[in-house]
PDB file of C-alpha atoms in Angstrom:
ATOM      1  CA  MET G   1     -12.617  74.829  -5.436  1.00 47.00           C
ATOM      2  CA  HIS G   2     -13.614  74.599  -1.768  1.00 50.00           C
ATOM      3  CA  ALA G   3     -12.603  70.948  -1.653  1.00 50.00           C
ATOM      4  CA  SER G   4      -9.048  71.752  -2.723  1.00 48.00           C
ATOM      5  CA  LYS G   5      -8.730  74.488  -0.083  1.00 47.00           C
ATOM      6  CA  TYR G   6      -9.942  72.032   2.535  1.00 46.00           C
ATOM      7  CA  SER G   7      -7.498  69.333   1.471  1.00 48.00           C
ATOM      8  CA  ILE G   8      -4.594  71.788   1.490  1.00 49.00           C
ATOM      9  CA  SER G   9      -5.588  73.049   4.948  1.00 50.00           C
ATOM     10  CA  ALA G  10      -5.905  69.493   6.227  1.00 51.00           C
ATOM     11  CA  LYS G  11      -2.477  68.600   4.865  1.00 50.00           C
ATOM     12  CA  ILE G  12      -0.933  71.704   6.426  1.00 51.00           C
ATOM     13  CA  MET G  13      -2.564  70.927   9.787  1.00 50.00           C
ATOM     14  CA  GLN G  14      -1.375  67.318   9.574  1.00 53.00           C
ATOM     15  CA  PHE G  15       2.163  68.496   8.814  1.00 50.00           C
ATOM     16  CA  ILE G  16       2.121  71.024  11.676  1.00 49.00           C
ATOM     17  CA  SER G  17       0.794  68.498  14.188  1.00 47.00           C
ATOM     18  CA  LEU G  18       3.403  65.951  13.059  1.00 47.00           C
ATOM     19  CA  LYS G  19       6.189  68.530  13.484  1.00 48.00           C
ATOM     20  CA  LEU G  20       4.881  69.535  16.923  1.00 47.00           C
ATOM     21  CA  PHE G  21       4.793  65.885  17.961  1.00 46.00           C
ATOM     22  CA  GLU G  22       8.368  65.375  16.755  1.00 48.00           C
ATOM     23  CA  MET G  23       9.523  68.489  18.612  1.00 48.00           C
ATOM     24  CA  ALA G  24       7.816  67.402  21.814  1.00 46.00           C
ATOM     25  CA  ARG G  25       9.296  63.905  21.550  1.00 45.00           C
ATOM     26  CA  ALA G  26      12.759  65.358  20.907  1.00 44.00           C
ATOM     27  CA  CYS G  27      12.477  67.645  23.927  1.00 41.00           C
ATOM     28  CA  TYR G  28      11.367  64.758  26.118  1.00 42.00           C
ATOM     29  CA  THR G  29      13.902  62.166  25.014  1.00 39.00           C
ATOM     30  CA  ILE G  30      16.986  64.191  24.123  1.00 38.00           C
ATOM     31  CA  ASN G  31      16.873  67.312  26.249  1.00 40.00           C
ATOM     32  CA  THR G  32      15.882  66.078  29.697  1.00 43.00           C
ATOM     33  CA  VAL G  33      17.469  69.125  31.378  1.00 46.00           C
ATOM     34  CA  ASN G  34      14.759  71.385  29.944  1.00 49.00           C
ATOM     35  CA  HIS G  35      12.138  68.833  30.961  1.00 52.00           C
ATOM     36  CA  ASP G  36      13.479  68.822  34.526  1.00 80.00           C
ATOM     37  CA  LEU G  37      13.627  72.608  34.564  1.00 84.00           C
ATOM     38  CA  PHE G  38      10.013  72.810  33.406  1.00 85.00           C
ATOM     39  CA  LEU G  39       8.867  70.494  36.205  1.00 88.00           C
ATOM     40  CA  LEU G  40      10.998  72.269  38.816  1.00 89.00           C
ATOM     41  CA  THR G  41       9.571  75.625  37.769  1.00 91.00           C
ATOM     42  CA  ALA G  42       6.040  74.272  38.204  1.00 91.00           C
ATOM     43  CA  LEU G  43       6.995  72.823  41.604  1.00 92.00           C
ATOM     44  CA  ALA G  44       8.557  76.108  42.720  1.00 93.00           C
ATOM     45  CA  ARG G  45       5.470  78.077  41.703  1.00 94.00           C
ATOM     46  CA  GLU G  46       3.170  75.662  43.502  1.00 94.00           C
ATOM     47  CA  LEU G  47       5.264  75.731  46.690  1.00 94.00           C
ATOM     48  CA  ASP G  48       5.592  79.507  46.488  1.00 95.00           C
ATOM     49  CA  GLY G  49       1.818  79.877  46.380  1.00 93.00           C
ATOM     50  CA  ALA G  50       1.228  77.413  49.218  1.00 93.00           C
ATOM     51  CA  LEU G  51       4.002  78.684  51.504  1.00 94.00           C
ATOM     52  CA  LYS G  52       3.988  82.435  50.870  1.00 94.00           C
ATOM     53  CA  ASP G  53       4.690  84.285  54.147  1.00 95.00           C
ATOM     54  CA  ALA G  54       4.775  81.057  56.180  1.00 96.00           C
ATOM     55  CA  ARG G  55       6.553  81.150  59.553  1.00 97.00           C
ATOM     56  CA  VAL G  56       9.178  78.559  60.412  1.00 97.00           C
ATOM     57  CA  THR G  57       8.087  76.956  63.680  1.00 96.00           C
ATOM     58  CA  LYS G  58      10.386  73.934  63.831  1.00 95.00           C
ATOM     59  CA  ILE G  59      13.356  72.488  61.950  1.00 95.00           C
ATOM     60  CA  THR G  60      14.345  68.843  62.330  1.00 95.00           C
ATOM     61  CA  GLN G  61      16.908  66.576  60.698  1.00 94.00           C
ATOM     62  CA  PRO G  62      15.740  62.963  61.190  1.00 94.00           C
ATOM     63  CA  ASP G  63      18.803  61.567  59.363  1.00 91.00           C
ATOM     64  CA  ASP G  64      21.861  62.752  57.473  1.00 90.00           C
ATOM     65  CA  THR G  65      20.027  63.282  54.175  1.00 91.00           C
ATOM     66  CA  GLU G  66      16.702  64.782  55.240  1.00 93.00           C
ATOM     67  CA  LEU G  67      15.487  68.109  56.613  1.00 94.00           C
ATOM     68  CA  ARG G  68      11.947  68.928  57.708  1.00 96.00           C
ATOM     69  CA  PHE G  69      10.631  72.451  58.133  1.00 96.00           C
ATOM     70  CA  SER G  70       7.405  72.840  60.095  1.00 96.00           C
ATOM     71  CA  LEU G  71       5.689  75.949  58.776  1.00 97.00           C
ATOM     72  CA  TYR G  72       2.676  77.895  59.967  1.00 97.00           C
ATOM     73  CA  THR G  73       0.633  79.269  57.059  1.00 94.00           C
ATOM     74  CA  LYS G  74      -2.714  80.994  56.713  1.00 91.00           C
ATOM     75  CA  SER G  75      -4.269  77.612  55.916  1.00 90.00           C
ATOM     76  CA  GLY G  76      -2.679  75.791  58.866  1.00 92.00           C
ATOM     77  CA  ASN G  77       0.491  73.890  59.682  1.00 94.00           C
ATOM     78  CA  LEU G  78       2.484  72.333  56.831  1.00 95.00           C
ATOM     79  CA  THR G  79       5.717  70.343  56.723  1.00 95.00           C
ATOM     80  CA  LEU G  80       8.255  70.909  53.954  1.00 96.00           C
ATOM     81  CA  LEU G  81      10.515  67.923  53.363  1.00 94.00           C
ATOM     82  CA  ILE G  82      13.929  68.390  51.758  1.00 93.00           C
ATOM     83  CA  SER G  83      15.797  65.185  50.970  1.00 91.00           C
ATOM     84  CA  CYS G  84      19.254  64.963  49.394  1.00 89.00           C
ATOM     85  CA  CYS G  85      19.313  61.166  49.360  1.00 85.00           C
ATOM     86  CA  PRO G  86      21.079  60.036  46.151  1.00 84.00           C
ATOM     87  CA  GLN G  87      18.295  57.593  45.224  1.00 85.00           C
ATOM     88  CA  THR G  88      15.283  59.682  46.264  1.00 83.00           C
ATOM     89  CA  ALA G  89      16.275  63.361  46.223  1.00 85.00           C
ATOM     90  CA  ARG G  90      13.099  65.427  46.536  1.00 88.00           C
ATOM     91  CA  LEU G  91      11.411  68.562  47.832  1.00 91.00           C
ATOM     92  CA  HIS G  92       7.711  68.479  48.709  1.00 92.00           C
ATOM     93  CA  LEU G  93       5.061  69.004  51.349  1.00 94.00           C
ATOM     94  CA  THR G  94       4.321  65.984  53.513  1.00 92.00           C
ATOM     95  CA  THR G  95       1.948  64.860  56.228  1.00 91.00           C
ATOM     96  CA  THR G  96       4.103  61.998  57.506  1.00 90.00           C
ATOM     97  CA  LYS G  97       5.875  62.298  60.841  1.00 88.00           C
ATOM     98  CA  ARG G  98       9.418  61.136  61.637  1.00 88.00           C
ATOM     99  CA  GLN G  99      11.061  61.011  65.006  1.00 87.00           C
ATOM    100  CA  ALA G 100      13.912  63.507  65.357  1.00 85.00           C
ATOM    101  CA  PRO G 101      17.081  62.430  67.187  1.00 86.00           C
ATOM    102  CA  GLN G 102      17.583  63.521  70.797  1.00 89.00           C
ATOM    103  CA  THR G 103      20.486  65.792  69.848  1.00 91.00           C
ATOM    104  CA  ALA G 104      20.261  67.729  66.631  1.00 91.00           C
ATOM    105  CA  PRO G 105      23.167  67.584  64.145  1.00 92.00           C
ATOM    106  CA  PRO G 106      25.308  70.734  63.780  1.00 92.00           C
ATOM    107  CA  PHE G 107      23.773  71.759  60.435  1.00 93.00           C
ATOM    108  CA  CYS G 108      20.275  71.540  61.897  1.00 93.00           C
ATOM    109  CA  MET G 109      21.373  73.657  64.878  1.00 94.00           C
ATOM    110  CA  LEU G 110      22.791  76.268  62.495  1.00 93.00           C
ATOM    111  CA  LEU G 111      19.534  76.382  60.550  1.00 94.00           C
ATOM    112  CA  ARG G 112      17.551  76.701  63.786  1.00 93.00           C
ATOM    113  CA  LYS G 113      19.774  79.559  64.938  1.00 92.00           C
ATOM    114  CA  HIS G 114      19.158  81.612  61.813  1.00 93.00           C
ATOM    115  CA  LEU G 115      15.737  80.483  60.564  1.00 94.00           C
ATOM    116  CA  SER G 116      13.597  79.776  63.651  1.00 94.00           C
ATOM    117  CA  GLY G 117      10.717  82.231  63.504  1.00 94.00           C
ATOM    118  CA  ALA G 118      11.749  83.390  60.019  1.00 96.00           C
ATOM    119  CA  ARG G 119       9.224  84.098  57.295  1.00 97.00           C
ATOM    120  CA  LEU G 120       9.462  82.178  54.008  1.00 97.00           C
ATOM    121  CA  VAL G 121       8.943  84.863  51.375  1.00 96.00           C
ATOM    122  CA  GLY G 122       9.871  83.100  48.161  1.00 95.00           C
ATOM    123  CA  VAL G 123      10.429  79.787  46.431  1.00 95.00           C
ATOM    124  CA  GLU G 124      11.920  80.001  42.955  1.00 95.00           C
ATOM    125  CA  VAL G 125      14.140  78.277  40.425  1.00 93.00           C
ATOM    126  CA  TYR G 126      17.590  79.830  40.683  1.00 92.00           C
ATOM    127  CA  ASN G 127      19.497  80.992  37.617  1.00 90.00           C
ATOM    128  CA  PHE G 128      17.543  78.770  35.172  1.00 86.00           C
ATOM    129  CA  ASP G 129      19.250  75.719  36.624  1.00 86.00           C
ATOM    130  CA  ARG G 130      17.999  72.681  38.523  1.00 85.00           C
ATOM    131  CA  ILE G 131      18.343  74.570  41.804  1.00 90.00           C
ATOM    132  CA  ILE G 132      15.461  75.815  43.941  1.00 93.00           C
ATOM    133  CA  ARG G 133      16.094  78.802  46.171  1.00 95.00           C
ATOM    134  CA  LEU G 134      14.121  79.331  49.375  1.00 96.00           C
ATOM    135  CA  GLU G 135      14.204  82.931  50.599  1.00 96.00           C
ATOM    136  CA  PHE G 136      13.653  83.716  54.278  1.00 96.00           C
ATOM    137  CA  LEU G 137      13.308  86.995  56.167  1.00 96.00           C
ATOM    138  CA  SER G 138      14.496  86.903  59.753  1.00 93.00           C
ATOM    139  CA  LYS G 139      16.319  88.927  62.382  1.00 89.00           C
ATOM    140  CA  THR G 140      19.934  88.764  63.544  1.00 85.00           C
ATOM    141  CA  GLU G 141      21.093  88.493  67.172  1.00 84.00           C
ATOM    142  CA  LEU G 142      20.907  92.302  67.302  1.00 87.00           C
ATOM    143  CA  TYR G 143      17.316  92.203  65.972  1.00 87.00           C
ATOM    144  CA  GLU G 144      18.245  93.728  62.639  1.00 91.00           C
ATOM    145  CA  PRO G 145      16.377  92.477  59.561  1.00 93.00           C
ATOM    146  CA  ALA G 146      18.235  89.775  57.644  1.00 93.00           C
ATOM    147  CA  ARG G 147      17.616  87.870  54.435  1.00 95.00           C
ATOM    148  CA  PHE G 148      18.711  84.223  54.216  1.00 94.00           C
ATOM    149  CA  PHE G 149      18.712  81.874  51.241  1.00 95.00           C
ATOM    150  CA  LEU G 150      18.636  78.073  51.279  1.00 94.00           C
ATOM    151  CA  TYR G 151      19.566  76.397  47.979  1.00 94.00           C
ATOM    152  CA  VAL G 152      18.222  72.951  47.149  1.00 91.00           C
ATOM    153  CA  GLU G 153      19.937  71.200  44.255  1.00 85.00           C
TER     154      GLU G 153
END
């Protein structure tokens, strides 16, 4: 009698593992949006933990498709790279250095105006989409507290 219970349990476990494998394969091959969202959520959580309450010390735009934020954290200086290049769009921490142009582009100047000295208080996936939202706390020209958001798609 114990042998039959074991064989039934083994068959049930085999069926369940086969169904789980099929579900995982279907999620990976058919529904890549959920796969991307899962990875972006993990990235946002990792960056949020590493950059919580970091101060923006420098913002550069080495070319038209790349921004670099130099941030001062409790563990030292870090550089956040945001690239919107069509072939290599990415968001990550980097240790590489790139020479900034002599005159900053207008968008970089706008970011510097509002985010220099700001505190990065949150990195999260926005609205369950493939968008990461960076939340900054800063001060206006009149030294009033202000909250700014930078969306990376």
